[in-house]
Amino acid sequence: MSIILAIESSCDETSASVIIQGQVKSNMIAGQSVHEAYGGVVPELASREHQKNIVPVVDQALSKAGITKKDLDAVAFTRGPGLLGALLVGTSFAKGLALGLNIPLIEVNHMQAHILAHFIEAPFPKSPFICLTVSGGHTQLVLVKSHLEMEVIGQTTDDAVGEAFDKTAKLLGLPYPGGPLIDKYAREGDPHAFSFPKVKAPGELNFSFSGIKTAILYFLRDEVKENPNFIKERLPDICASVQHTLINILLEQLVKAAEAYKIDQIGIAGGVSANSSLRSRLHTLGQEKGWDTFIPEFQFCTDNAAMIAITAHFMYQKKLFAPANVSPLPRMKI
Ligand code: KG4
Ligand code: ZN
């Protein structure tokens, strides 16, 4: 039997989770509203918030799972990718705890963990499967050959799709993170009200989002010049149209990847996979294409430690432990 505590602190969520023999028993998350006013995550403020939250969040995760520190067999943490100062808080905490308890440390790749969130709750995808991982910092198509064997087969050549959501929201005067708000307003709007050009990225399975971001900027500037109340009057239609365009880009590349690799097990993961339209459109597309589609439960899509815990569970079985002097890797790759 293995009992593992996992810690996530790569960006602006401090989270701790306990997993017992592959079953997630707790997943506590402390968010950071301090960034709202700045239109993006302020790294120094994120580190300070992690420092404040990490002890109470870990205590809550242990007590909700009904265990104490002495019951632990290993401590896992996000090594990267992420913000250096933010990662340092989780890494240092995990190292100190593992050293004090004399138990192994497990270093987890955050992007791999987003994908392995699919194995927290059944039904599980059968390997090999393709996962479209969409977050604030990444947009990747990943061929998942087994739990710990993954290959990136496509990715963004500039911005991540989450960034495109958040930057559009900022242009519309919405607070950070704007993705969930665009999702909310889009539900009342017409996705075909406005159209934006799709930019083709170099490479068959890659993505590009910086061109559409600029197109939205100029579109809003021109419309507001004509009618200063344009954003206020048409907010739902703008959100629905932008969201529709972004999701079209994602799904087009996903279809190409599935066809190129002849794979019908398809998943999505990462913060943007919490988007209600992406979730429902993937479902419909899956029925059309004859795919088995997989979407993690909402709480396991955005940053959380349960996904770190399930990854650590697989790594523990293979005794993939980190050295005691491990340090964060802000640009860690799959
Ligand atoms: O995976 P995540 O929580 O953090 C990173 O690893 O980056 O992803 C955060 C991103 C943000 O860009 C946020 O706006 C976006 O996920 N996001 C959404 C939704 N919920 C979160 N984007 C669109 N619709 C949503 N419902
Ligand atoms: Zn993430």
Coordinates of C-alpha atoms and ligand atoms in Angstrom, one line a residue:
M1 CA 0.0 0.0 0.0
S2 CA 1.3 3.5 -0.8
I3 CA 0.2 6.7 0.8
I4 CA 1.5 9.8 -0.9
L5 CA 1.2 13.6 -0.2
A6 CA 1.4 15.7 -3.4
I7 CA 2.0 19.4 -3.6
E8 CA 1.3 21.8 -6.5
S9 CA 2.6 25.4 -6.6
S10 CA 3.6 26.1 -10.2
C11 CA 1.5 29.2 -10.8
D12 CA -1.3 30.8 -8.7
E13 CA -2.9 27.9 -7.0
T14 CA -1.5 26.3 -3.8
S15 CA -2.8 22.8 -3.7
A16 CA -2.2 19.6 -1.7
S17 CA -3.7 16.1 -2.2
V18 CA -3.4 12.7 -0.5
I19 CA -3.6 9.6 -2.6
I20 CA -3.9 6.1 -1.0
Q21 CA -3.2 3.2 -3.3
G22 CA -4.2 5.2 -6.4
Q23 CA -7.4 6.6 -4.8
V24 CA -7.5 10.4 -4.3
K25 CA -8.6 11.0 -0.8
S26 CA -8.3 14.8 -0.7
N27 CA -7.6 17.7 -3.1
M28 CA -7.4 21.1 -1.3
I29 CA -6.9 24.2 -3.4
A30 CA -6.2 27.8 -2.2
G31 CA -6.6 30.3 -5.1
Q32 CA -5.0 33.7 -5.2
S33 CA -7.4 36.6 -5.9
V34 CA -4.5 39.1 -5.4
H35 CA -3.7 38.9 -9.2
E36 CA -7.2 40.0 -10.4
A37 CA -6.3 43.7 -10.4
Y38 CA -3.1 43.2 -12.4
G39 CA -4.5 41.4 -15.5
G40 CA -2.1 38.5 -15.0
V41 CA -0.1 36.6 -12.4
V42 CA 2.5 38.7 -10.6
P43 CA 5.3 36.2 -9.8
E44 CA 6.5 37.8 -6.6
L45 CA 3.0 38.0 -5.2
A46 CA 2.3 34.4 -6.2
S47 CA 5.4 33.2 -4.2
R48 CA 4.3 35.1 -1.1
E49 CA 0.8 33.7 -1.3
H50 CA 2.1 30.1 -1.7
Q51 CA 4.3 30.7 1.4
K52 CA 1.2 31.8 3.4
N53 CA -1.0 29.0 2.2
I54 CA 1.2 25.9 2.0
V55 CA 1.1 24.8 5.6
P56 CA -2.7 25.2 6.1
V57 CA -3.4 23.6 2.7
V58 CA -1.2 20.5 3.5
D59 CA -2.8 20.2 7.0
Q60 CA -6.3 20.3 5.5
A61 CA -5.3 17.6 2.9
L62 CA -3.9 15.3 5.5
S63 CA -6.8 15.7 7.9
K64 CA -9.5 15.3 5.2
A65 CA -7.8 12.0 4.1
G66 CA -7.8 11.0 7.8
I67 CA -4.0 10.5 8.1
T68 CA -1.0 12.2 9.7
K69 CA 2.4 12.9 8.3
K70 CA 3.8 9.8 9.9
D71 CA 1.6 7.6 7.7
L72 CA 3.2 8.9 4.5
D73 CA 5.3 6.7 2.2
A74 CA 6.4 9.5 -0.1
V75 CA 6.1 13.3 -0.8
A76 CA 5.5 14.5 -4.4
F77 CA 5.8 18.0 -5.8
T78 CA 5.6 19.9 -9.1
R79 CA 9.1 20.4 -10.3
G80 CA 8.1 22.4 -13.5
P81 CA 7.1 23.9 -15.8
G82 CA 6.0 27.1 -13.9
L83 CA 7.2 30.2 -12.2
L84 CA 10.6 29.7 -10.4
G85 CA 9.6 31.5 -7.2
A86 CA 6.3 29.7 -7.0
L87 CA 7.8 26.3 -7.7
L88 CA 10.5 26.9 -5.1
V89 CA 7.9 27.1 -2.3
G90 CA 6.4 23.7 -3.1
T91 CA 9.8 22.1 -3.8
S92 CA 11.4 23.4 -0.6
F93 CA 8.4 22.3 1.5
A94 CA 8.4 18.8 -0.1
K95 CA 12.2 18.4 0.4
G96 CA 12.0 19.4 4.0
L97 CA 9.1 17.1 4.8
A98 CA 10.6 14.1 3.0
L99 CA 14.0 14.7 4.7
G100 CA 12.3 15.0 8.1
L101 CA 10.3 11.9 7.7
N102 CA 13.1 10.0 5.9
I103 CA 10.8 9.0 3.0
P104 CA 11.3 9.3 -0.8
L105 CA 10.7 12.4 -2.8
I106 CA 8.9 12.3 -6.2
E107 CA 9.3 15.1 -8.8
V108 CA 6.4 15.5 -11.1
N109 CA 6.1 17.3 -14.5
H110 CA 3.0 19.5 -14.4
M111 CA 2.0 19.0 -18.0
Q112 CA 2.3 15.2 -17.7
A113 CA 0.2 15.5 -14.6
H114 CA -2.6 17.4 -16.4
I115 CA -2.8 14.5 -18.8
L116 CA -2.7 11.8 -16.1
A117 CA -5.7 13.5 -14.4
H118 CA -7.6 11.2 -16.8
F119 CA -6.7 8.3 -14.4
I120 CA -8.1 9.8 -11.3
E121 CA -11.6 8.5 -12.0
A122 CA -12.9 5.9 -14.4
P123 CA -13.6 5.5 -17.3
F124 CA -9.9 5.6 -18.3
P125 CA -8.6 6.1 -21.9
K126 CA -6.9 3.1 -23.4
S127 CA -3.3 3.7 -24.5
P128 CA -2.1 4.9 -26.9
F129 CA -4.4 7.9 -26.8
I130 CA -4.1 11.5 -27.9
C131 CA -4.5 14.3 -25.4
L132 CA -5.1 17.9 -26.3
T133 CA -3.5 19.8 -23.4
V134 CA -4.7 23.4 -23.2
S135 CA -3.6 25.7 -20.3
G136 CA -2.5 29.2 -19.6
G137 CA 1.1 28.4 -20.6
H138 CA 0.8 25.5 -23.0
T139 CA -1.2 24.2 -26.0
Q140 CA 0.0 20.7 -26.9
L141 CA -1.1 17.6 -28.8
V142 CA 0.4 14.7 -26.9
L143 CA 0.6 11.0 -27.9
V144 CA 0.3 9.1 -24.6
K145 CA 1.9 5.7 -25.1
S146 CA 1.6 4.6 -21.5
H147 CA 1.2 6.4 -18.2
L148 CA 4.7 7.7 -18.1
E149 CA 5.7 7.6 -21.8
M150 CA 4.5 10.6 -23.8
E151 CA 5.5 12.4 -27.0
V152 CA 4.5 15.9 -28.0
I153 CA 3.3 15.7 -31.6
G154 CA 2.1 19.3 -32.0
Q155 CA 2.2 22.5 -30.0
T156 CA 1.8 26.3 -30.2
T157 CA 4.5 28.2 -32.0
D158 CA 3.6 31.4 -30.0
D159 CA 0.9 32.0 -27.4
A160 CA -1.0 29.4 -25.5
V161 CA -4.8 29.2 -26.1
G162 CA -5.4 30.1 -22.4
E163 CA -3.4 33.2 -23.0
A164 CA -5.5 34.1 -26.0
F165 CA -8.6 33.7 -23.8
D166 CA -7.1 35.8 -21.0
K167 CA -5.7 38.5 -23.2
T168 CA -9.0 38.9 -25.1
A169 CA -10.7 39.2 -21.7
K170 CA -8.3 41.9 -20.7
L171 CA -9.1 43.9 -23.9
L172 CA -12.7 43.6 -22.9
G173 CA -12.1 45.0 -19.5
L174 CA -12.6 41.7 -17.7
P175 CA -10.5 40.7 -14.6
Y176 CA -7.8 37.9 -14.7
P177 CA -8.2 35.0 -15.3
G178 CA -10.6 35.9 -18.1
G179 CA -11.1 32.4 -19.6
P180 CA -14.0 31.4 -17.3
L181 CA -15.7 34.8 -17.8
I182 CA -15.5 34.5 -21.6
D183 CA -17.0 31.1 -21.2
K184 CA -19.8 32.5 -19.1
Y185 CA -20.7 35.5 -21.4
A186 CA -20.4 33.3 -24.5
R187 CA -23.3 31.2 -23.4
E188 CA -25.7 34.2 -24.1
G189 CA -24.0 35.2 -27.4
D190 CA -24.0 34.3 -31.1
P191 CA -20.8 32.4 -32.0
H192 CA -21.3 33.6 -35.7
A193 CA -21.8 37.3 -34.9
F194 CA -18.2 38.2 -35.9
S195 CA -15.4 36.3 -37.6
F196 CA -11.7 36.4 -37.1
P197 CA -9.0 35.1 -39.4
K198 CA -7.4 31.8 -38.5
V199 CA -3.6 31.8 -38.7
K200 CA -1.8 28.7 -39.9
A201 CA 1.2 27.7 -37.9
P202 CA 4.3 26.1 -39.5
G203 CA 4.1 22.3 -39.0
E204 CA 1.1 20.1 -39.7
L205 CA 0.0 19.7 -36.1
N206 CA 1.1 23.0 -34.6
F207 CA -1.0 26.0 -33.4
S208 CA -0.6 29.7 -33.6
F209 CA -2.7 32.2 -31.5
S210 CA -0.7 35.5 -31.7
G211 CA -2.3 36.5 -35.0
I212 CA -5.8 36.2 -33.8
K213 CA -5.0 38.1 -30.7
T214 CA -3.8 41.0 -32.8
A215 CA -6.9 40.7 -35.1
I216 CA -9.2 41.0 -32.0
L217 CA -7.2 44.0 -30.8
Y218 CA -7.7 45.9 -34.2
F219 CA -11.3 44.7 -34.5
L220 CA -12.2 46.1 -31.1
R221 CA -10.3 49.3 -31.7
D222 CA -12.2 50.0 -35.0
E223 CA -15.6 49.1 -33.6
V224 CA -15.1 51.2 -30.4
K225 CA -14.1 54.2 -32.6
E226 CA -17.5 53.9 -34.4
N227 CA -19.5 53.2 -31.2
P228 CA -17.9 53.8 -27.8
N229 CA -20.4 51.5 -26.2
F230 CA -19.7 48.6 -28.6
I231 CA -18.1 46.3 -26.0
K232 CA -20.8 46.8 -23.4
E233 CA -23.6 46.3 -25.9
R234 CA -22.1 43.3 -27.7
L235 CA -20.1 41.5 -25.0
P236 CA -21.8 38.1 -25.2
D237 CA -21.6 38.1 -29.1
I238 CA -17.9 39.1 -28.9
C239 CA -17.1 36.4 -26.3
A240 CA -19.0 33.7 -28.2
S241 CA -17.4 34.6 -31.5
V242 CA -13.8 34.6 -30.1
Q243 CA -14.4 31.4 -28.2
H244 CA -15.8 29.7 -31.3
T245 CA -12.8 30.7 -33.4
L246 CA -10.3 29.5 -30.7
I247 CA -12.1 26.2 -30.3
N248 CA -12.3 25.7 -34.1
I249 CA -8.5 26.0 -34.3
L250 CA -8.0 23.5 -31.4
L251 CA -10.5 20.9 -32.8
E252 CA -9.2 21.1 -36.4
Q253 CA -5.7 20.2 -35.3
L254 CA -7.1 17.5 -33.0
V255 CA -8.9 15.9 -35.9
K256 CA -5.7 16.0 -38.0
A257 CA -3.7 14.3 -35.2
A258 CA -6.3 11.6 -34.7
E259 CA -6.3 10.9 -38.4
A260 CA -2.5 11.0 -38.8
Y261 CA -2.0 8.6 -35.9
K262 CA -5.2 6.5 -36.5
I263 CA -6.2 6.8 -32.9
D264 CA -9.8 6.9 -31.6
Q265 CA -9.1 7.4 -27.9
I266 CA -9.1 11.2 -27.4
G267 CA -8.8 13.3 -24.3
I268 CA -8.5 16.9 -23.3
A269 CA -6.8 18.3 -20.2
G270 CA -5.5 21.5 -18.7
G271 CA -7.3 24.7 -17.5
V272 CA -9.0 25.5 -20.8
S273 CA -10.6 22.0 -20.8
A274 CA -12.9 23.4 -18.2
N275 CA -14.5 25.4 -21.0
S276 CA -18.1 24.4 -21.4
S277 CA -18.2 24.8 -25.2
L278 CA -14.9 22.9 -25.7
R279 CA -16.3 20.1 -23.5
S280 CA -19.6 19.9 -25.4
R281 CA -18.1 20.3 -28.9
L282 CA -15.5 17.6 -28.2
H283 CA -18.4 15.3 -27.2
T284 CA -20.3 16.0 -30.4
L285 CA -17.2 15.7 -32.5
G286 CA -16.4 12.4 -30.9
Q287 CA -19.8 11.0 -31.7
E288 CA -19.4 12.1 -35.3
K289 CA -15.9 10.6 -35.7
G290 CA -16.5 7.5 -33.7
W291 CA -14.0 8.4 -31.0
D292 CA -14.1 7.5 -27.3
T293 CA -13.7 10.9 -25.7
F294 CA -12.4 11.6 -22.2
I295 CA -12.6 14.8 -20.1
P296 CA -11.5 15.0 -16.5
E297 CA -14.0 16.1 -13.9
F298 CA -14.0 19.9 -13.7
Q299 CA -12.0 20.2 -10.4
F300 CA -9.2 18.1 -12.0
C301 CA -8.9 20.3 -15.2
T302 CA -7.5 23.6 -13.7
D303 CA -4.4 23.4 -11.5
N304 CA -4.8 20.9 -8.6
A305 CA -2.6 18.6 -6.6
A306 CA -4.8 15.5 -7.3
M307 CA -3.2 15.3 -10.8
I308 CA 0.3 15.5 -9.2
A309 CA -0.8 12.7 -6.8
I310 CA -2.0 10.3 -9.5
T311 CA 1.3 10.9 -11.4
A312 CA 3.3 10.3 -8.3
H313 CA 1.3 7.1 -7.7
F314 CA 2.5 5.7 -11.1
M315 CA 6.1 6.9 -10.4
Y316 CA 6.1 5.4 -6.9
Q317 CA 5.2 2.0 -8.4
K318 CA 8.3 2.2 -10.6
K319 CA 10.5 3.7 -7.8
L320 CA 11.1 6.8 -9.8
F321 CA 12.4 8.9 -6.9
A322 CA 14.1 12.3 -7.0
P323 CA 17.6 13.0 -5.5
A324 CA 17.5 14.9 -2.2
N325 CA 19.2 18.0 -3.8
V326 CA 16.5 18.3 -6.6
S327 CA 15.7 21.9 -7.6
P328 CA 12.8 23.4 -9.6
L329 CA 12.8 23.3 -13.4
P330 CA 10.8 26.3 -14.7
R331 CA 11.0 25.1 -18.3
M332 CA 10.6 21.4 -17.7
K333 CA 9.5 19.5 -20.9
I334 CA 7.5 16.4 -21.4
Ligands
KG4_1 O1 -4.0 24.6 -16.3 P1 -4.3 25.9 -15.7 O2 -5.2 26.0 -14.5 O3 -2.9 26.7 -15.3 C1 -1.8 26.5 -16.1 O4 -1.1 25.5 -16.0 O5 -1.6 27.5 -17.0 O6 -4.9 26.9 -16.9 C2 -5.2 28.2 -16.7 C3 -5.9 28.7 -17.9 C4 -6.1 30.2 -17.9 O7 -5.7 30.8 -19.1 C5 -7.7 30.3 -17.7 O8 -8.2 31.5 -18.3 C6 -8.1 29.1 -18.5 O9 -7.2 28.1 -18.1 N1 -9.5 28.7 -18.2 C7 -10.5 28.7 -19.1 C8 -11.6 28.3 -18.4 N2 -11.3 27.9 -17.1 C9 -9.9 28.2 -17.0 N3 -10.5 29.1 -20.4 C10 -11.7 29.1 -21.0 N4 -12.8 28.7 -20.4 C11 -12.8 28.3 -19.1 N5 -14.0 27.8 -18.5
ZN2 ZN -1.7 23.8 -15.3

